[in-house]
């Protein structure tokens, strides 16, 4: 579904990612993990067109999308739930969701809205509330719901568990898995490595802008190098 | 006299509000102050005048025409003076300076094209008719100004809160990046916003030109500065603020003249700017965070 | 790319600098390229407000001068060449313009600048350089105090305004009046002061003094206040645009009393903008196109033929100014001697112009009569 | 006790970012603050350095109350910091960046700077020499003419540390100094942090690179979801199930 | 020699120098990254204080000009303390408003003579000539009194500008200058590095106001007349455009900007109707293609490298 090869993006003179190759097969959950500053968010923003990569190819559904404007990429069926959620704080929950379906002109928008409300009942309860007044977990649900309103073929999630209480985190992961099972392909950037690897089919490990390891999720999970990166030292395998 | 002065203040204030709405829309979406807005206002007045005087159209048709022409001017402004600046990361002062440049250019272009003399709408274009309500005398022009200003403001509010494109403008105002992520073509929305703001400036120009029956190239500067004062008074990017702020400034000015010293009238507007910025930089109706419109 | 741009800009900058020096170099021989129309041509520099907000005044002046120049040159007694410089209503620009005309164009005398403030700034330069300079619209007090070389044929407000006030007081039996003036216009403030003094001299009570600013458009607050005081007349000191808007608004809110104005009332534009509302506006003016005089009729007809409009006071006074120079030049017998020209200018007497009989007094101010005019049915007519 | 945090809380617009955080930092220690993204670590640094005040709680340094002090005063007391997203003065040379750091330890004002009085020249010379020494310490060539913003990433991070050291701090707060560094750069950084400790300074470190944290820190404080969930030596922390859960996610979800 | 002594050129050069001083004043406040549009206001405070002192109180010019600067500086401290909490466009608009308020106040005060302004201000040239003649030096061989006095004014202005340039370059290479630069680069990082940003911003603001006030005093004594109109919005824009065109990274930037923009109108005299249009278009083009101005640090570095290479070859 998504094939990336040799992707490089810089900020000024600093190269944030340096020639990444990555594949996301249809129907899968692919996880991209790595430490802070490794270039995960840069990768995501490059994919959706918020950043303009200097080199490489991004093929989405067989089409080259590098350099396209973000709204065109959304139109092709790729949506990003950004890091920090970025919900529209001054607009109501309902308006947030409506804006998710901004590009759609079909008649099933209302049905999809109902579906989002079924998935996250709390959003329906608070649909007239301003987005900024929701708690962190609810905001994350809203951000995911909003992205789903575009009916993406590929959903990108950038650190959906960031700053959330453990219970909420596991809820969010459950939802991600459900969304995938309903047919949406997912590329997930996570710090919560264990959870991410648990639901993912494939995983890539990013270090200082380069892919240093990739493979099936359970294999990557067993790789000592990953544990070392996250808990440090050989003592990590408790 | 009090009630009569209040009506005077409201009429004056409603034109300030219309001008300030243009500022606030652009401020809300692009986070810049369009210093050329006053000149767009002047341009709109001239277009309206031209339509009435030379093409002999109805005054309301002329208003519509002025709105369209000003919107086109706004589009040029966005494409030539604002968009090129967004491509590179420049300080937030660059658009300020760029639009100051546009304002100087437009004012002098108008002097060249229309000449420095002030020109008038023909007699009969709404002038003359008056209503007497108890102690208050209201002219038809005043009623038209009040009606159109308030009408436009409420239509704008409704449009922004209920329509798809209106919501897209609000989304872009919250965050251009998020709007991009949601599939909104933000360049188009920005273009639309600048055009809309300019159209409001244009019709305000016709209304003011009509009420004072004089249109001339330098009329943009003082009105522009007043609009700016309202923008700050009401809170940048805040529509309610622009509407109420305009009325407050209009009434404050009129009452300064009526019960104080008329020579300090201009100091009122700028005194308000300074005071508000010191005491409550977010403006009377602005919030520190959260939604804009 | 970035380097390219840098180079390009630096190149441009150096280019501009070179151009700048070249520009200076071009003017290095002022004497050589100045006189073109034979030795007898007198070069007169004109500094006028030709672009910007007040360009309407400068434009009128230019038209009056051009018309006069063509006539004088056709007569053939003296030849005059005019060199125009724009001052944009700005003091610094006026200084530069005067300096350029004197030192680069080597003019024998100057006309202008348009505004009194500009004259205060640039007149001293001409005076120091000993070049005669004549204001045609600088009516503020103290202009000719600048020095021996500074003249004007603009009737100072101190002479015109009292005539209008006196006439109005007698005619309409004024007891109490209100005053309005533009407080950010030097000339209007000066007119206001004269006006207040004249009212005092005539024993008229001032109910209220309201101000506004040039380019103001909303006068409803001031006029509502004045309206409630019920004055016998309203005095206005401002340029014609604001004056016209004041009149319009005043009539609209029901003030029907006469309006007495300073020189700003004295323009066809006042009637054009204010329309019917201008009726009852009173002003004293040296220029009255309706006067029975062959000279005036000819001027008005020629002007109309050339520019398709009735000349205003700015045009008329500039027209006269050039004729005054012409006769002084003739008397001086030289087209280049500035000192001689000054001396002959100072002796001008019994000059008959379109603005009436004219002479300079010992302070180089004009000695001339004004006619008090009133607008009736959209026409200036003499108030008798 | 050098730095003491007592039940510090901070909320933004009703949402709690930190709640009831208490811990102490002793002289000469290297303390690591770890926790997932968004846990509130940088907020903690901002509270300590006076960028904004806590909603509740007390922060003191050597017994002096830090609350209500503007950041420059906190720095003058001997606390310096680096930033998570590098905030160098990009157009200035590396040397000038470090010399800015020495600001609060020097005195020359406009007058002395204008006339280059002997006192000013002496001060300027010693400032420059110290700045050069610091650049050397962190391993940046000090004769470079290019602006700080054009240095490679790793060098920018180290330059920030040099700049912070120039304020002559007793305690230095490092916010993710290893972010974006490769392994060998991180190793250099580890040695540098040790050197700083050897200079008698206290270090508080926010870091995600666990290798670095486990190897360099004496003690760790773990924050998750705005709360302190553990405190102890690296070995203790690595065995703490709460930490493992917070960090890697729950084993059995 | 004739060209140099032609009063027209002398006068333009004199205005270039005064404008260059104004350019330095906006550079000063910009050196901490604060855009103040109040410089025309400070200029008017300086000009009026100075003119009133010399015309009405008979102060000597050399005393009145610095007092004018000090007055502007004093007012700047009063409004600067609250104003400098604002940043970016907010500060720009607040200071723009301040300039307008000053103008309206001047219009309404008795001592400033309202809209009539103050005329008959003695010129700097005659004052200096008088001073010199009291030392026994009157005119130099073959020069007219006017040329002499203009040349003297020129010398004085060059001296003042040179001193300001010296002042700024010295400042830039000192502790205070580094503090300014760091605030310009990143205010909160500078504060975290132990810099009292309020103090230094206020210092730069007051220094800028002082220089603007002095420029006001100087220009009052060069134009014989000052009125409130001379210090309105257009003057603010003019001063701003010096920094925009020339660049505000380096002190030479606004000076070059002042040079070009004072020369340009004289060169374009023939196209005077289009002058301001060109002016406006220039500002837009500069912002789109070269927001840092003609002269930036990179330009200087580029030429240094280039010239350096040539010398080595």
Short mmCIF file of N, CA and C in Angstrom, two decimals, chain D residues 51 70-72 75-76 79 81 83 87-92 96 99-104 106-110 113-116 120 123-124 127-128 145 147 163-164 167, chain E residues 163 166-171 173-183 185-200 203 207 249 297-298 301 304:
data_model
loop_
_atom_site.label_atom_id
_atom_site.label_comp_id
_atom_site.label_asym_id
_atom_site.label_seq_id
_atom_site.Cartn_x
_atom_site.Cartn_y
_atom_site.Cartn_z
N UNK D 51 10.41 29.60 34.36
CA UNK D 51 9.72 29.99 33.11
C UNK D 51 8.25 30.27 33.42
N UNK D 70 12.40 35.42 38.55
CA UNK D 70 12.47 35.37 37.09
C UNK D 70 13.64 34.48 36.68
N UNK D 71 13.56 33.90 35.49
CA UNK D 71 14.58 32.93 35.09
C UNK D 71 16.02 33.43 35.23
N UNK D 72 16.25 34.73 34.91
CA UNK D 72 17.64 35.18 34.98
C UNK D 72 18.15 35.18 36.41
N UNK D 75 19.11 31.66 37.30
CA UNK D 75 20.42 31.37 36.73
C UNK D 75 21.52 31.99 37.58
N UNK D 76 21.28 33.22 38.03
CA UNK D 76 22.29 33.89 38.83
C UNK D 76 22.55 33.14 40.14
N UNK D 79 21.78 27.91 38.89
CA UNK D 79 21.14 26.83 38.15
C UNK D 79 21.17 27.18 36.67
N UNK D 81 20.54 25.61 32.48
CA UNK D 81 19.83 24.54 31.80
C UNK D 81 20.13 24.51 30.30
N UNK D 83 18.02 23.07 26.55
CA UNK D 83 16.64 22.91 26.11
C UNK D 83 16.45 21.65 25.28
N UNK D 87 18.01 25.57 21.63
CA UNK D 87 17.71 27.00 21.50
C UNK D 87 18.98 27.82 21.60
N UNK D 88 19.85 27.59 20.65
CA UNK D 88 21.06 28.40 20.58
C UNK D 88 20.72 29.74 19.95
N UNK D 89 21.64 30.69 20.07
CA UNK D 89 21.49 31.94 19.34
C UNK D 89 22.10 31.71 17.97
N UNK D 90 21.25 31.27 17.06
CA UNK D 90 21.71 30.68 15.80
C UNK D 90 22.64 31.52 14.96
N UNK D 91 22.43 32.84 14.95
CA UNK D 91 23.26 33.67 14.07
C UNK D 91 24.59 34.03 14.69
N UNK D 92 24.73 33.79 15.98
CA UNK D 92 25.96 34.19 16.63
C UNK D 92 26.98 33.06 16.55
N UNK D 96 30.64 33.39 20.81
CA UNK D 96 29.74 34.41 21.36
C UNK D 96 28.61 33.78 22.16
N UNK D 99 30.00 33.08 25.40
CA UNK D 99 30.27 34.31 26.14
C UNK D 99 28.98 34.93 26.69
N UNK D 100 27.87 34.75 25.98
CA UNK D 100 26.59 35.22 26.51
C UNK D 100 26.30 34.51 27.84
N UNK D 101 26.66 33.24 27.89
CA UNK D 101 26.44 32.49 29.12
C UNK D 101 27.13 33.11 30.31
N UNK D 102 28.28 33.75 30.04
CA UNK D 102 29.04 34.34 31.15
C UNK D 102 28.44 35.66 31.63
N UNK D 103 27.36 36.06 31.00
CA UNK D 103 26.80 37.39 31.27
C UNK D 103 26.59 37.68 32.76
N UNK D 104 25.96 36.73 33.44
CA UNK D 104 25.58 37.05 34.81
C UNK D 104 26.77 37.00 35.77
N UNK D 106 29.62 38.62 34.87
CA UNK D 106 30.46 39.75 34.48
C UNK D 106 29.70 41.04 34.72
N UNK D 107 30.40 42.18 34.52
CA UNK D 107 29.78 43.42 34.97
C UNK D 107 29.73 44.54 33.94
N UNK D 108 30.63 44.56 32.98
CA UNK D 108 30.79 45.75 32.13
C UNK D 108 29.47 46.21 31.53
N UNK D 109 29.18 47.48 31.66
CA UNK D 109 27.95 48.04 31.09
C UNK D 109 28.26 48.81 29.82
N UNK D 110 27.31 49.67 29.43
CA UNK D 110 27.47 50.44 28.19
C UNK D 110 28.73 51.28 28.23
N UNK D 113 31.94 49.34 28.05
CA UNK D 113 32.05 48.69 26.75
C UNK D 113 32.42 49.69 25.68
N UNK D 114 31.92 50.92 25.84
CA UNK D 114 32.18 51.95 24.84
C UNK D 114 33.64 52.40 24.86
N UNK D 115 34.14 52.65 26.04
CA UNK D 115 35.49 53.19 26.12
C UNK D 115 36.56 52.13 26.32
N UNK D 116 36.12 50.88 26.40
CA UNK D 116 37.08 49.78 26.61
C UNK D 116 38.05 50.10 27.75
N UNK D 120 37.29 46.65 31.74
CA UNK D 120 36.47 45.95 30.77
C UNK D 120 37.33 45.02 29.93
N UNK D 123 38.21 41.98 31.84
CA UNK D 123 37.04 41.11 31.99
C UNK D 123 36.75 40.38 30.69
N UNK D 124 36.80 41.15 29.59
CA UNK D 124 36.51 40.58 28.28
C UNK D 124 37.50 39.46 27.96
N UNK D 127 36.76 36.44 30.09
CA UNK D 127 35.53 35.79 29.61
C UNK D 127 35.83 34.96 28.37
N UNK D 128 36.59 35.57 27.45
CA UNK D 128 36.89 34.88 26.20
C UNK D 128 37.70 33.61 26.47
N UNK D 145 34.17 30.28 12.26
CA UNK D 145 33.55 31.56 11.93
C UNK D 145 32.06 31.38 11.67
N UNK D 147 28.14 30.50 11.92
CA UNK D 147 27.22 30.69 13.04
C UNK D 147 26.82 29.38 13.71
N UNK D 163 27.43 26.56 26.86
CA UNK D 163 26.83 27.85 27.17
C UNK D 163 26.25 27.84 28.59
N UNK D 164 25.60 26.73 28.93
CA UNK D 164 25.04 26.64 30.28
C UNK D 164 26.16 26.64 31.32
N UNK D 167 27.60 29.95 32.66
CA UNK D 167 26.93 30.72 33.71
C UNK D 167 27.45 30.33 35.09
N UNK E 163 30.40 58.89 15.40
CA UNK E 163 30.42 58.50 16.80
C UNK E 163 29.39 57.42 17.08
N UNK E 166 30.61 54.18 15.77
CA UNK E 166 31.65 53.72 16.70
C UNK E 166 31.00 53.15 17.96
N UNK E 167 30.04 53.89 18.48
CA UNK E 167 29.33 53.47 19.68
C UNK E 167 28.70 52.10 19.49
N UNK E 168 27.98 51.95 18.35
CA UNK E 168 27.27 50.69 18.12
C UNK E 168 28.23 49.53 17.90
N UNK E 169 29.31 49.77 17.15
CA UNK E 169 30.22 48.65 16.92
C UNK E 169 30.92 48.25 18.22
N UNK E 170 31.30 49.26 19.00
CA UNK E 170 31.90 48.94 20.30
C UNK E 170 30.91 48.15 21.17
N UNK E 171 29.67 48.64 21.13
CA UNK E 171 28.64 48.00 21.96
C UNK E 171 28.44 46.55 21.53
N UNK E 173 30.40 44.53 20.27
CA UNK E 173 31.47 43.60 20.64
C UNK E 173 31.69 43.59 22.14
N UNK E 174 30.70 44.02 22.88
CA UNK E 174 30.88 44.01 24.32
C UNK E 174 29.82 43.13 24.96
N UNK E 175 29.87 43.07 26.26
CA UNK E 175 28.94 42.24 27.01
C UNK E 175 27.49 42.66 26.75
N UNK E 176 27.26 43.97 26.72
CA UNK E 176 25.90 44.47 26.50
C UNK E 176 25.42 44.09 25.10
N UNK E 177 26.30 44.26 24.12
CA UNK E 177 25.92 43.94 22.75
C UNK E 177 25.57 42.48 22.60
N UNK E 178 26.33 41.61 23.26
CA UNK E 178 26.02 40.17 23.19
C UNK E 178 24.67 39.89 23.83
N UNK E 179 24.39 40.63 24.92
CA UNK E 179 23.08 40.44 25.55
C UNK E 179 21.97 40.85 24.58
N UNK E 180 22.15 41.99 23.90
CA UNK E 180 21.17 42.44 22.90
C UNK E 180 20.97 41.35 21.86
N UNK E 181 22.08 40.88 21.31
CA UNK E 181 21.99 39.92 20.21
C UNK E 181 21.30 38.64 20.66
N UNK E 182 21.58 38.23 21.90
CA UNK E 182 20.98 36.98 22.36
C UNK E 182 19.47 37.16 22.56
N UNK E 183 19.06 38.35 23.01
CA UNK E 183 17.63 38.59 23.17
C UNK E 183 16.95 38.59 21.81
N UNK E 185 17.91 36.91 19.25
CA UNK E 185 17.86 35.55 18.72
C UNK E 185 16.79 34.72 19.42
N UNK E 186 16.70 34.79 20.72
CA UNK E 186 15.76 33.95 21.45
C UNK E 186 15.62 34.51 22.85
N UNK E 187 14.53 35.24 23.04
CA UNK E 187 14.40 35.99 24.27
C UNK E 187 14.37 35.11 25.51
N UNK E 188 13.60 34.02 25.45
CA UNK E 188 13.49 33.25 26.69
C UNK E 188 14.75 32.44 26.95
N UNK E 189 15.43 32.03 25.88
CA UNK E 189 16.71 31.36 26.11
C UNK E 189 17.70 32.33 26.73
N UNK E 190 17.66 33.59 26.27
CA UNK E 190 18.57 34.59 26.82
C UNK E 190 18.28 34.79 28.30
N UNK E 191 17.01 34.85 28.63
CA UNK E 191 16.64 35.03 30.03
C UNK E 191 17.13 33.84 30.86
N UNK E 192 17.00 32.65 30.27
CA UNK E 192 17.46 31.46 31.00
C UNK E 192 18.98 31.44 31.15
N UNK E 193 19.68 32.17 30.29
CA UNK E 193 21.14 32.23 30.41
C UNK E 193 21.56 33.35 31.37
N UNK E 194 20.62 33.89 32.13
CA UNK E 194 20.98 34.84 33.16
C UNK E 194 20.94 36.28 32.73
N UNK E 195 20.24 36.57 31.62
CA UNK E 195 20.19 37.96 31.16
C UNK E 195 18.86 38.58 31.58
N UNK E 196 18.94 39.73 32.22
CA UNK E 196 17.74 40.45 32.62
C UNK E 196 17.16 41.11 31.36
N UNK E 197 16.28 40.36 30.69
CA UNK E 197 15.84 40.82 29.37
C UNK E 197 15.08 42.13 29.44
N UNK E 198 14.29 42.33 30.48
CA UNK E 198 13.54 43.59 30.60
C UNK E 198 14.50 44.77 30.61
N UNK E 199 15.55 44.64 31.42
CA UNK E 199 16.51 45.73 31.53
C UNK E 199 17.14 46.04 30.18
N UNK E 200 17.60 45.01 29.49
CA UNK E 200 18.32 45.27 28.24
C UNK E 200 17.41 45.74 27.13
N UNK E 203 16.84 49.25 27.87
CA UNK E 203 18.06 50.01 27.56
C UNK E 203 18.12 50.32 26.06
N UNK E 207 17.93 53.95 24.39
CA UNK E 207 19.03 54.44 23.55
C UNK E 207 18.50 54.84 22.17
N UNK E 249 20.52 43.77 10.43
CA UNK E 249 21.48 42.90 11.11
C UNK E 249 22.69 43.70 11.56
N UNK E 297 24.31 39.73 7.46
CA UNK E 297 25.56 39.12 7.89
C UNK E 297 26.13 38.21 6.80
N UNK E 298 25.21 37.50 6.12
CA UNK E 298 25.69 36.59 5.07
C UNK E 298 26.37 37.34 3.93
N UNK E 301 29.72 38.20 5.03
CA UNK E 301 30.56 37.00 5.08
C UNK E 301 30.97 36.58 3.67
N UNK E 304 33.52 38.96 2.33
CA UNK E 304 34.78 38.75 3.04
C UNK E 304 35.51 37.57 2.46
#
